[in-house]
mmCIF file of C-alpha atoms in Angstrom:
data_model
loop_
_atom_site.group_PDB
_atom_site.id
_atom_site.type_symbol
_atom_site.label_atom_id
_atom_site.label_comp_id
_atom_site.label_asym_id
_atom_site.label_seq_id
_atom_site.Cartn_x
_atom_site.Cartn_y
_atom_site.Cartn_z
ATOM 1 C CA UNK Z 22 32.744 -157.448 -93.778
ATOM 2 C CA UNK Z 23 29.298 -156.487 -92.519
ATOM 3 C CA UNK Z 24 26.674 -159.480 -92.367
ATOM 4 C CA UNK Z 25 23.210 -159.444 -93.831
ATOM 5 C CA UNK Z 26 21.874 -159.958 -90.273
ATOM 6 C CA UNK Z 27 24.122 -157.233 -88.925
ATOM 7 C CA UNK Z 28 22.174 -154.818 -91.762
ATOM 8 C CA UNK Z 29 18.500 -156.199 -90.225
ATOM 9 C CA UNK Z 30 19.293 -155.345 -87.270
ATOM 10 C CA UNK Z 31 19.718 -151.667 -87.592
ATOM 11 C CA UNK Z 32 18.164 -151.039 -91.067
ATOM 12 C CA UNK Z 33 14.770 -152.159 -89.674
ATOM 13 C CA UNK Z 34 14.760 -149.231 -87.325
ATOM 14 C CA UNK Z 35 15.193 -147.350 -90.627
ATOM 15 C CA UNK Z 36 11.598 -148.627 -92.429
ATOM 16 C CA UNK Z 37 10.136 -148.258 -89.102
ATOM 17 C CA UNK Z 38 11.595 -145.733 -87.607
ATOM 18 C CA UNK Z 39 8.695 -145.768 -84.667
ATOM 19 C CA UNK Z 40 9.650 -148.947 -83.791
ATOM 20 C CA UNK Z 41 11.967 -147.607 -80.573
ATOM 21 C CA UNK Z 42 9.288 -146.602 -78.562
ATOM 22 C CA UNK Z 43 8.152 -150.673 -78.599
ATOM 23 C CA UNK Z 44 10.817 -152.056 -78.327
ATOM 24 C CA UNK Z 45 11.935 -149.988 -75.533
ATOM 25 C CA UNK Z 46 8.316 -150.995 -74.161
ATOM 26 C CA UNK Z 47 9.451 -154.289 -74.188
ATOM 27 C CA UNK Z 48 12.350 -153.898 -72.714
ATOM 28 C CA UNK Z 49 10.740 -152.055 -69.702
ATOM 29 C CA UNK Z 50 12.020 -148.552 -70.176
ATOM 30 C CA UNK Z 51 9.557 -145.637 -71.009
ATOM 31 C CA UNK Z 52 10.263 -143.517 -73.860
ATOM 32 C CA UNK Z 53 7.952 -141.072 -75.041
ATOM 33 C CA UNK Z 54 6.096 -142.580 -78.636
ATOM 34 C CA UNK Z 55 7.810 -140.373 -81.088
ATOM 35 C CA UNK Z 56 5.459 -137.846 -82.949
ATOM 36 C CA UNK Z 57 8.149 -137.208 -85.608
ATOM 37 C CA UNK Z 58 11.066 -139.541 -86.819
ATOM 38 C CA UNK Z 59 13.837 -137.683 -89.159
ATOM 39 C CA UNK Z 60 16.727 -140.294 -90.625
ATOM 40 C CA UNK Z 61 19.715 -138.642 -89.903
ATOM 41 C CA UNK Z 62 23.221 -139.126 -91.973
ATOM 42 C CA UNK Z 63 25.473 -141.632 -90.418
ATOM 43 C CA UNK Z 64 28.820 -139.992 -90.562
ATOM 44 C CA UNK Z 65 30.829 -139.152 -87.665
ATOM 45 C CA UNK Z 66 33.915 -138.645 -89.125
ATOM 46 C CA UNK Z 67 36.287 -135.701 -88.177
ATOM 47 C CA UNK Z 68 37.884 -133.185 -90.235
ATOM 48 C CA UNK Z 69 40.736 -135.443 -89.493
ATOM 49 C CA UNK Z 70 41.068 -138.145 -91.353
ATOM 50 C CA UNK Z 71 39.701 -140.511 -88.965
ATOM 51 C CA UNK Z 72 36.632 -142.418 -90.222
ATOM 52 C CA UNK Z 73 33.347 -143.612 -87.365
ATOM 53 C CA UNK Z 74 30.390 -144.587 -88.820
ATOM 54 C CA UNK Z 75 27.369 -145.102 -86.838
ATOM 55 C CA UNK Z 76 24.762 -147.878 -88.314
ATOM 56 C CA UNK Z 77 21.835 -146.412 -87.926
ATOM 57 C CA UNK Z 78 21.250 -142.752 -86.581
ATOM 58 C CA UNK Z 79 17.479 -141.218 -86.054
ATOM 59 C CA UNK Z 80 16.409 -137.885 -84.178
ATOM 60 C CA UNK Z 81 12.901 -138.801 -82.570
ATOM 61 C CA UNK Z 82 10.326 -136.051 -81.557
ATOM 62 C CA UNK Z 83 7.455 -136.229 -78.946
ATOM 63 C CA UNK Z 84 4.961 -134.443 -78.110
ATOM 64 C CA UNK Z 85 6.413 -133.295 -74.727
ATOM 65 C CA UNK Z 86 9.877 -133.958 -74.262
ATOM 66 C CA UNK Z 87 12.930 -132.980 -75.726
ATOM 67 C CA UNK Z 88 14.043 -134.423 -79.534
ATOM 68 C CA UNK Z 89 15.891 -137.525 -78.774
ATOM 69 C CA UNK Z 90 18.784 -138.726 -81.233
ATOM 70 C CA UNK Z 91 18.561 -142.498 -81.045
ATOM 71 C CA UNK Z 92 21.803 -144.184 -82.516
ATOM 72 C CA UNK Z 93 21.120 -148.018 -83.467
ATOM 73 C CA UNK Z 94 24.489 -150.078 -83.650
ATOM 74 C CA UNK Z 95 23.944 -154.283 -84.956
ATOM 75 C CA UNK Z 96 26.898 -155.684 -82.597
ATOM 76 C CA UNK Z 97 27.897 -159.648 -83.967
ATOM 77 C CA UNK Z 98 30.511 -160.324 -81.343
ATOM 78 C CA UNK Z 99 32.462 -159.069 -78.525
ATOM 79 C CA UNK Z 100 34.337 -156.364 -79.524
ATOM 80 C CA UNK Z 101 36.682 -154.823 -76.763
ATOM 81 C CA UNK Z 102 37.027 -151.694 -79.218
ATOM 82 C CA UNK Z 103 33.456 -150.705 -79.287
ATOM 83 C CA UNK Z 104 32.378 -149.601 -76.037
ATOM 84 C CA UNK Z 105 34.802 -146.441 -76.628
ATOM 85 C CA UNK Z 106 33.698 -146.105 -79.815
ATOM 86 C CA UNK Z 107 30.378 -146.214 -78.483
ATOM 87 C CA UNK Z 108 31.206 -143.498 -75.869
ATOM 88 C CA UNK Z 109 32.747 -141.009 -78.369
ATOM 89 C CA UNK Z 110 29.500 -141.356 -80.676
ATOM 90 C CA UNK Z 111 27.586 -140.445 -77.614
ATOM 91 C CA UNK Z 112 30.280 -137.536 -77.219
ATOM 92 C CA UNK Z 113 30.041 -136.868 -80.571
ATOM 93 C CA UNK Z 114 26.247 -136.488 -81.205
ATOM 94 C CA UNK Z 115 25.837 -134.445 -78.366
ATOM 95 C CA UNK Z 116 28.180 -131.991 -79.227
ATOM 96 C CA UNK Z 117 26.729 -131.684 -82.811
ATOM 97 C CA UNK Z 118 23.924 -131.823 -82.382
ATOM 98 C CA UNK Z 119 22.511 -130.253 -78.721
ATOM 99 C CA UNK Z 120 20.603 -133.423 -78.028
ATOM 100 C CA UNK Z 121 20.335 -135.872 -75.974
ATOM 101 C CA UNK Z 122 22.157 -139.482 -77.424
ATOM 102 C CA UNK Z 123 20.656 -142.909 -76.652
ATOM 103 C CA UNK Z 124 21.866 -146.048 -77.622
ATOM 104 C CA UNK Z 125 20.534 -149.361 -78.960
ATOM 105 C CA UNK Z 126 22.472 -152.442 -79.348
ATOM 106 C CA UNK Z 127 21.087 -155.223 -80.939
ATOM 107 C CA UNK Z 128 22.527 -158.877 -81.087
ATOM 108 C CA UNK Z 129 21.290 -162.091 -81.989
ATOM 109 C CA UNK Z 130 23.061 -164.307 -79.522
ATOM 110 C CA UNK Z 131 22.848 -163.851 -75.690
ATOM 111 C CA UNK Z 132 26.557 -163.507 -74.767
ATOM 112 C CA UNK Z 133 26.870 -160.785 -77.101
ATOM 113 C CA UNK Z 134 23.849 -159.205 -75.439
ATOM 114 C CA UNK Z 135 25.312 -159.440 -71.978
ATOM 115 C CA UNK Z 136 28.149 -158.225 -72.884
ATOM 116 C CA UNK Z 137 27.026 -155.218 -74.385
ATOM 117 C CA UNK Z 138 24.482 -154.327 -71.771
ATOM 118 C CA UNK Z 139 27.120 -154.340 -69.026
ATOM 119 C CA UNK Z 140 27.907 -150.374 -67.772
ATOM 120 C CA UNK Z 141 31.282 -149.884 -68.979
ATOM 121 C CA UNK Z 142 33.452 -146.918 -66.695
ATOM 122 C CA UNK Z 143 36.157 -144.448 -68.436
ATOM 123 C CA UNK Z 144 38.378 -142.649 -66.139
ATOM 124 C CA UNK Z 145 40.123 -143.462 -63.222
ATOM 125 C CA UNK Z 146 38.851 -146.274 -61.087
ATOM 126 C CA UNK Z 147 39.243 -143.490 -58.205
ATOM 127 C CA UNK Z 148 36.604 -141.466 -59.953
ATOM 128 C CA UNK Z 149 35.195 -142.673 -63.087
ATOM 129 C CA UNK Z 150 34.765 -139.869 -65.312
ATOM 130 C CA UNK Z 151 32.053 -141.533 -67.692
ATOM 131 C CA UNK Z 152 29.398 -144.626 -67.532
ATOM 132 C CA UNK Z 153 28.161 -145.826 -70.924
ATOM 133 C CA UNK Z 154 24.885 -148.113 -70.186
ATOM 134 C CA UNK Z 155 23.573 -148.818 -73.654
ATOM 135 C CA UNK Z 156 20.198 -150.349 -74.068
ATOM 136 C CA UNK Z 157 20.468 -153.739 -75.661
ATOM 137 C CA UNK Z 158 17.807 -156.205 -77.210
ATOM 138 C CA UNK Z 159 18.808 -159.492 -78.144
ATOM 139 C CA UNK Z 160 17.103 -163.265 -77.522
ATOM 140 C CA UNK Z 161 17.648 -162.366 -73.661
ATOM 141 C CA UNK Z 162 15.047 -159.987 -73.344
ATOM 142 C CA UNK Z 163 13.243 -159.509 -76.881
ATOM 143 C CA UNK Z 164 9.588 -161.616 -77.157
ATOM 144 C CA UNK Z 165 9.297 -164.744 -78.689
ATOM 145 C CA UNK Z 166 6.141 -164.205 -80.685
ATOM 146 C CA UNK Z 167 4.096 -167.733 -82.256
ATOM 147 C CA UNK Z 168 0.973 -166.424 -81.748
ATOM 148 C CA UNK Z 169 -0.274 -165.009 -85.294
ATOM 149 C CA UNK Z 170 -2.485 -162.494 -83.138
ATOM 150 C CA UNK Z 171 0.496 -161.039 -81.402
ATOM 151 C CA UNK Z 172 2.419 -160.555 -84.564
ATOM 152 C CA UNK Z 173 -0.601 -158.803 -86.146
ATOM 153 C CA UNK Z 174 -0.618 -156.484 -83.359
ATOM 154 C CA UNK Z 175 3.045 -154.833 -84.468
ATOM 155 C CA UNK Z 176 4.566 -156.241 -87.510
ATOM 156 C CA UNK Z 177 7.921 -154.623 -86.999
ATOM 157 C CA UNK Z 178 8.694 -155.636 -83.740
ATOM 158 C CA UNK Z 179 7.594 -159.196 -84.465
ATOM 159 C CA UNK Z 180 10.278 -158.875 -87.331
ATOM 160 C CA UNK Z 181 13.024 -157.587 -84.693
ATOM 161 C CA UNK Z 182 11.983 -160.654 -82.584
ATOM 162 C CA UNK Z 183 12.173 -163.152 -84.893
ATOM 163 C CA UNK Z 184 15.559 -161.647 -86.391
ATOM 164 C CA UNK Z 185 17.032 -161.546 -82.482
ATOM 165 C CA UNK Z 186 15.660 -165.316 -82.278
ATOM 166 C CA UNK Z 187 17.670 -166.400 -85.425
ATOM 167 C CA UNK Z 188 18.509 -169.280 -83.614
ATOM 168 C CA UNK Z 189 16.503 -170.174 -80.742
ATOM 169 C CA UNK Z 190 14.917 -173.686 -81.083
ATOM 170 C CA UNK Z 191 11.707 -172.144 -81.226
ATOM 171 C CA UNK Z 192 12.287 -169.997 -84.921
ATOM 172 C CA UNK Z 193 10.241 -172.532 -86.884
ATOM 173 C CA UNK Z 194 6.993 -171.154 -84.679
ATOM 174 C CA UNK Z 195 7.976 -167.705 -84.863
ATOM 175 C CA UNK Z 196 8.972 -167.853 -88.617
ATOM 176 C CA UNK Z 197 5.796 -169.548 -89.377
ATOM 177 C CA UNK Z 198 3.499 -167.176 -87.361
ATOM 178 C CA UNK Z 199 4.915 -164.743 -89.629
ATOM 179 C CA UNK Z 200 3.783 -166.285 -93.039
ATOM 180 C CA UNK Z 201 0.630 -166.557 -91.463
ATOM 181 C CA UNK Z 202 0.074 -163.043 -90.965
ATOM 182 C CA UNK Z 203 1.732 -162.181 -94.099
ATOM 183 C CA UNK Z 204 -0.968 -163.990 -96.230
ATOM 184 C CA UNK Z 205 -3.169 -161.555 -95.474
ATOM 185 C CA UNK Z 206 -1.326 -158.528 -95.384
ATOM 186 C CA UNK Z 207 -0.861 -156.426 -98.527
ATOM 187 C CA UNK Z 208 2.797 -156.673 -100.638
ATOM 188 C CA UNK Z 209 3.487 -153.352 -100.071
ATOM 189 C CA UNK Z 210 3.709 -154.274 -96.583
ATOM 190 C CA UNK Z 211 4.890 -157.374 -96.684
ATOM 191 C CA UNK Z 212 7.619 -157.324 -98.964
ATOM 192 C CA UNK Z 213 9.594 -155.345 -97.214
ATOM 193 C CA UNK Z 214 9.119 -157.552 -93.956
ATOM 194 C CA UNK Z 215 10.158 -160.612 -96.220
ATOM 195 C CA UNK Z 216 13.507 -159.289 -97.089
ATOM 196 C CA UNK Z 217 14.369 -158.090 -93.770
ATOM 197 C CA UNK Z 218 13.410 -161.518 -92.309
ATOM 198 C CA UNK Z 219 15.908 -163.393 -94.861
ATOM 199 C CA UNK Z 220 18.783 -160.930 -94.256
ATOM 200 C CA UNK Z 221 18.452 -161.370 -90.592
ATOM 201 C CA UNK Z 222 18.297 -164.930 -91.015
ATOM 202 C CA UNK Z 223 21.968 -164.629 -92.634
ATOM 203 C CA UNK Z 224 23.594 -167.840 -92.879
ATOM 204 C CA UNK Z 225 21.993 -169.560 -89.867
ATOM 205 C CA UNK Z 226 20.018 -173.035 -90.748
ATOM 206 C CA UNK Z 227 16.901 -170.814 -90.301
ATOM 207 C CA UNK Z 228 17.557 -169.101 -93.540
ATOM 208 C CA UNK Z 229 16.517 -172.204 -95.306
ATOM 209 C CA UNK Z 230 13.649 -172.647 -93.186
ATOM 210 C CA UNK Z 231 12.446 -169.183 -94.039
ATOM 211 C CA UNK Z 232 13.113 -169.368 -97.765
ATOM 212 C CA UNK Z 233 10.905 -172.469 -97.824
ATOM 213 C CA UNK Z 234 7.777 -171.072 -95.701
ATOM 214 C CA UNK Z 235 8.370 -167.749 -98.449
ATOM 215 C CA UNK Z 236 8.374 -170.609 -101.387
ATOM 216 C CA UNK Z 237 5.322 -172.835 -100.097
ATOM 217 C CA UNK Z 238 2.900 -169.859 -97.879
ATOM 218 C CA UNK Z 239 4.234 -166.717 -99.486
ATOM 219 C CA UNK Z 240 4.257 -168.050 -103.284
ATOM 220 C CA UNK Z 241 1.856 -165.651 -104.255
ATOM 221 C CA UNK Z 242 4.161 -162.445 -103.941
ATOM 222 C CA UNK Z 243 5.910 -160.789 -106.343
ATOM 223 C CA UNK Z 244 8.897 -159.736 -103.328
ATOM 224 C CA UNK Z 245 12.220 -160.175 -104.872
ATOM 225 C CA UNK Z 246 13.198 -163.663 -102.106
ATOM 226 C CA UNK Z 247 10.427 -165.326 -103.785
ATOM 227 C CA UNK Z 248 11.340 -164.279 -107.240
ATOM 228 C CA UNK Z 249 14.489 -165.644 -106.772
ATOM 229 C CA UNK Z 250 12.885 -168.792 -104.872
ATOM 230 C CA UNK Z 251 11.054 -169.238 -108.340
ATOM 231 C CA UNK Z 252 14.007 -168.915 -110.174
ATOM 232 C CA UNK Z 253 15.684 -171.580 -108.596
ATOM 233 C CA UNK Z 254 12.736 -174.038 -108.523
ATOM 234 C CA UNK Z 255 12.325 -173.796 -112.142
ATOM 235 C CA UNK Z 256 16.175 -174.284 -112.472
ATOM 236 C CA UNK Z 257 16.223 -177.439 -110.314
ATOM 237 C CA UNK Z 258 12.999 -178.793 -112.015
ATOM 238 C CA UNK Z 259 14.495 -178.172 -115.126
ATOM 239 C CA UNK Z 260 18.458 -180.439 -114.149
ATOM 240 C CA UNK Z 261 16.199 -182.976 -112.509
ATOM 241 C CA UNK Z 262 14.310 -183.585 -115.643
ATOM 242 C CA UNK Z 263 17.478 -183.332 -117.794
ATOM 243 C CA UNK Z 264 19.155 -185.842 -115.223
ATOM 244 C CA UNK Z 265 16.257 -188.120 -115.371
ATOM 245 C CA UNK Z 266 16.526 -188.087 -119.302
ATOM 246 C CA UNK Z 267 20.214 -188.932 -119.137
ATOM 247 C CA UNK Z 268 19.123 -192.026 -116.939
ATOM 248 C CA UNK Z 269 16.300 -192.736 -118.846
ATOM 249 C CA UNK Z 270 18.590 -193.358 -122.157
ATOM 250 C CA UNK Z 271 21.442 -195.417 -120.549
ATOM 251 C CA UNK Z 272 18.654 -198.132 -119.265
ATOM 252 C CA UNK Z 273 16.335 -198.089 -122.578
ATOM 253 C CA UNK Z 274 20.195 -198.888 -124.102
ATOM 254 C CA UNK Z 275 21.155 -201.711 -121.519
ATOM 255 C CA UNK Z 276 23.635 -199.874 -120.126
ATOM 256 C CA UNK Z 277 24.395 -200.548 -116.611
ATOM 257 C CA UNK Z 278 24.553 -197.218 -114.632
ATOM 258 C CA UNK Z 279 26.756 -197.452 -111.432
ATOM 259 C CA UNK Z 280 25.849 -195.718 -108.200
ATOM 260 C CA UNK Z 281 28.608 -193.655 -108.589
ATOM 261 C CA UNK Z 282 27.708 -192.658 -111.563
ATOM 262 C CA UNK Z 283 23.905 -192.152 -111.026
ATOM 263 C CA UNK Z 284 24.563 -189.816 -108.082
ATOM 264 C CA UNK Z 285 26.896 -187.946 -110.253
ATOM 265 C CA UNK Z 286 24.235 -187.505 -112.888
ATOM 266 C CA UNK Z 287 21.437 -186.734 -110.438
ATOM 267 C CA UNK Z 288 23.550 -184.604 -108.132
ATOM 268 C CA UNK Z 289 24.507 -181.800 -110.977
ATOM 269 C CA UNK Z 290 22.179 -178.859 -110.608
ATOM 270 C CA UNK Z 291 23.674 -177.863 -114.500
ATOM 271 C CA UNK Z 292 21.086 -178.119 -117.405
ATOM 272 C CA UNK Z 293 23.227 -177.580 -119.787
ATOM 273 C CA UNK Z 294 26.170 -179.952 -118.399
ATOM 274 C CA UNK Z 295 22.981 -182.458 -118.435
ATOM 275 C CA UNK Z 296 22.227 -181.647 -121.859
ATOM 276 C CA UNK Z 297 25.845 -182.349 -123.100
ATOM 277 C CA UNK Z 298 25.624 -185.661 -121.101
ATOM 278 C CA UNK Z 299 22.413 -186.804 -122.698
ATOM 279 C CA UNK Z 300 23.776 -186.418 -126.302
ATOM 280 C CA UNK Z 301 26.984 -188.639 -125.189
ATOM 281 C CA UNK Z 302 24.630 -191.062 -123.548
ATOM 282 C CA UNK Z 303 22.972 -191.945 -127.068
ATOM 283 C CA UNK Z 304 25.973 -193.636 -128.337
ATOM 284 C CA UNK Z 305 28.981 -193.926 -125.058
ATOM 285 C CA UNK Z 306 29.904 -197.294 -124.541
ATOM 286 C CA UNK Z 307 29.211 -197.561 -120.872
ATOM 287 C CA UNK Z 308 28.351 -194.885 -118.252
ATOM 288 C CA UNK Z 309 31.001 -193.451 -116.897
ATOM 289 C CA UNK Z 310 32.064 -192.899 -120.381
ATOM 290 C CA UNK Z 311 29.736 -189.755 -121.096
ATOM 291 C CA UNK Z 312 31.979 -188.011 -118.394
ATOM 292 C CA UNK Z 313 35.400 -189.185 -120.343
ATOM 293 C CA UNK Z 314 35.695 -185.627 -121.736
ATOM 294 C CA UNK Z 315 35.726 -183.506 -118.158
#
C-alpha cells in the first residue's frame, strides 16, 4: 500500500515542478533551471499485460540544452526489485520518448538513501553492459533548514527538506520555521505546503507535532488539516464537557466515583456515549452502575 509520505515525496515535484533544478543545486550537480516543465502521464506499461508505473514523470526544458525527462520515484525501503525496474524505466523513456532519462530517488531515512545511491551494474561482471547511478536526496544530503529566512528563500525545497527530515531530532526547528513563514504567506500558497508537510509526516511522532504548530500558528487558515484540526477540537471540547457533567452529577449525589471509573468516564472521546451516561448517572445506584448496560 503506498504511504502518505511516499506520495510527498514525489507529488511535490508535481506542484513545483521547478523544484529539480534546486534540489539538484543542493545536491551539487548542475542542471540547467528549466524554462518549461510539462507533467507527463505515468504509465509504462506494455502492450503486454505487464503493469510499471513510474511515481512521478516530468519532461523539463531549458533554454540551451536538450528537454530532459526527469522521473521522480519515493523509495520507503530496500527493495532488491527496484534497481531493474529502475533501469527498464530509464530504457523505457528513452525509447519513447527520444530523451534523455534522469532519475530522482527520494527517501526519508539514510540507509534507504545509501542504498539507492549506490551504482548498480547489469551484465556480466566481465563487462557490465549497464550502470544505473540514480540521484538520491534523503536526510544524508538534503538541508536542514531552521532559519525562517532560508525557508523564505524557496518554499518548496524547504518542504522537501523538512519531509526528508521526518525524523531527525531536529524536525521541531524545521517544522516550526515553517509556520513561521507560513503566517505571512498567502493561503493559496500555503495550503498546499500544509498538506504536503502532514502527508510527508505520515505516521512518524512528527505528524502530531505538525498538526499542533497547524492548530496553534496556522489557526487562521481555512486549509483542509486545520479544518479537520477544528473539527476535532470542538469534538474533544465538547466529550470533555459531557465527561465533566457526568462527574459533576455523581459527586453533587454522594456517589463515590472510583478511579477506575473516573478514567473510564474522562477517557471516552464519545459525546453521545457521555450523554447516555449522564442520564443513568441521575438516578444509578453507584458508579460503575451507569456502565451496567455495555
Amino acid at each position: 500500500m503506498v504511504s502518505s509520505p511516499h506520495e510527498a515525496m514525489h507529488r511535490i515535484f508535481q506542484d513545483y515542478p521547478d523544484l529539480f533544478s534546486r534540489v539538484s543545486e543542493a545536491l551539487g550537480v548542475d542542471f540547467a533551471r528549466p524554462t518549461s516543465v510539462t507533467i507527463l502521464p505515468t504509465d509504462l506499461t506494455e502492450t503486454r499485460p505487464l503493469e510499471r508505473r513510474v511515481d512521478t514523470l516530468l519532461r523539463l526544458e531549458t533554454e540551451d540544452d536538450e528537454p530532459l525527462l526527469l522521473a521522480v520515484e519515493a523509495q520507503g525501503k530496500k527493495d532488491p526489485d527496484k534497481p531493474a525496474s529502475w533501469a527498464y524505466y530509464a530504457s523505457y523513456l528513452l525509447t519513447k520518448y527520444r530523451l534523455q532519462p534522469m532519475l530522482l530517488v527520494v527517501c526519508q531515512d539514510r540507509a534507504t538513501a545509501e542504498w539507492a545511491a549506490r551504482p548498480v551494474l547489469f551484465g556480466p561482471p566481465q563487462w557490465p553492459l549497464l550502470t544505473l547511478r540514480p540521484l538520491v536526496a534523503g536526510p544524508h544530503n538534503m538541508p536542514v533548514i531552521t532559519d525562517p529566512a532560508e525557508v523564505h528563500k524557496d518554499l518548496a525545497l524547504a518542504t522537501l527538506s523538512a519531509i526528508t527530515h521526518a525524523t531527525n531530532p531536529s524536525v521541531e526547528a524545521i517544522l516550526k520555521a515553517m509556520t513561521n513563514v507560513l503566517r505571512d504567506t498567502s493561503a493559496a500558497l500555503a495550503n498546499p505546503i500544509i498538506e504536503l508537510i502532514a502527508q510527508g509526516m505520515g505516521k512518524h511522532p512528527a505528524a502530531e507535532l505538525w498538526r499542533k504548530l497547524v492548530a496553534v500558528d496556522l489557526s487562521f487558515y481555512k486549509s483542509p488539516l486545520s479544518e479537520e484540526l477544528r473539527d476535532e477540537g470542538r469534538a474533544e471540547g465538547e466529550a470533555r464537557r459531557a465527561a465533566e457533567d457526568v462527574l459533576a452529577v455523581l459527586v453533587e449525589r454522594g456517589i463515590d466515583v472510583p478511579e477506575e471509573a473516573r478514567e473510564r468516564i474522562t477517557r471516552c472521546g464519545d459525546p453521545e456515549t457521555l450523554r447516555h451516561w449522564l442520564r443513568r448517572a441521575v438516578t444509578a445506584p453507584s458508579a460503575d452502575e451507569i456502565f451496567a448496560d455495555e
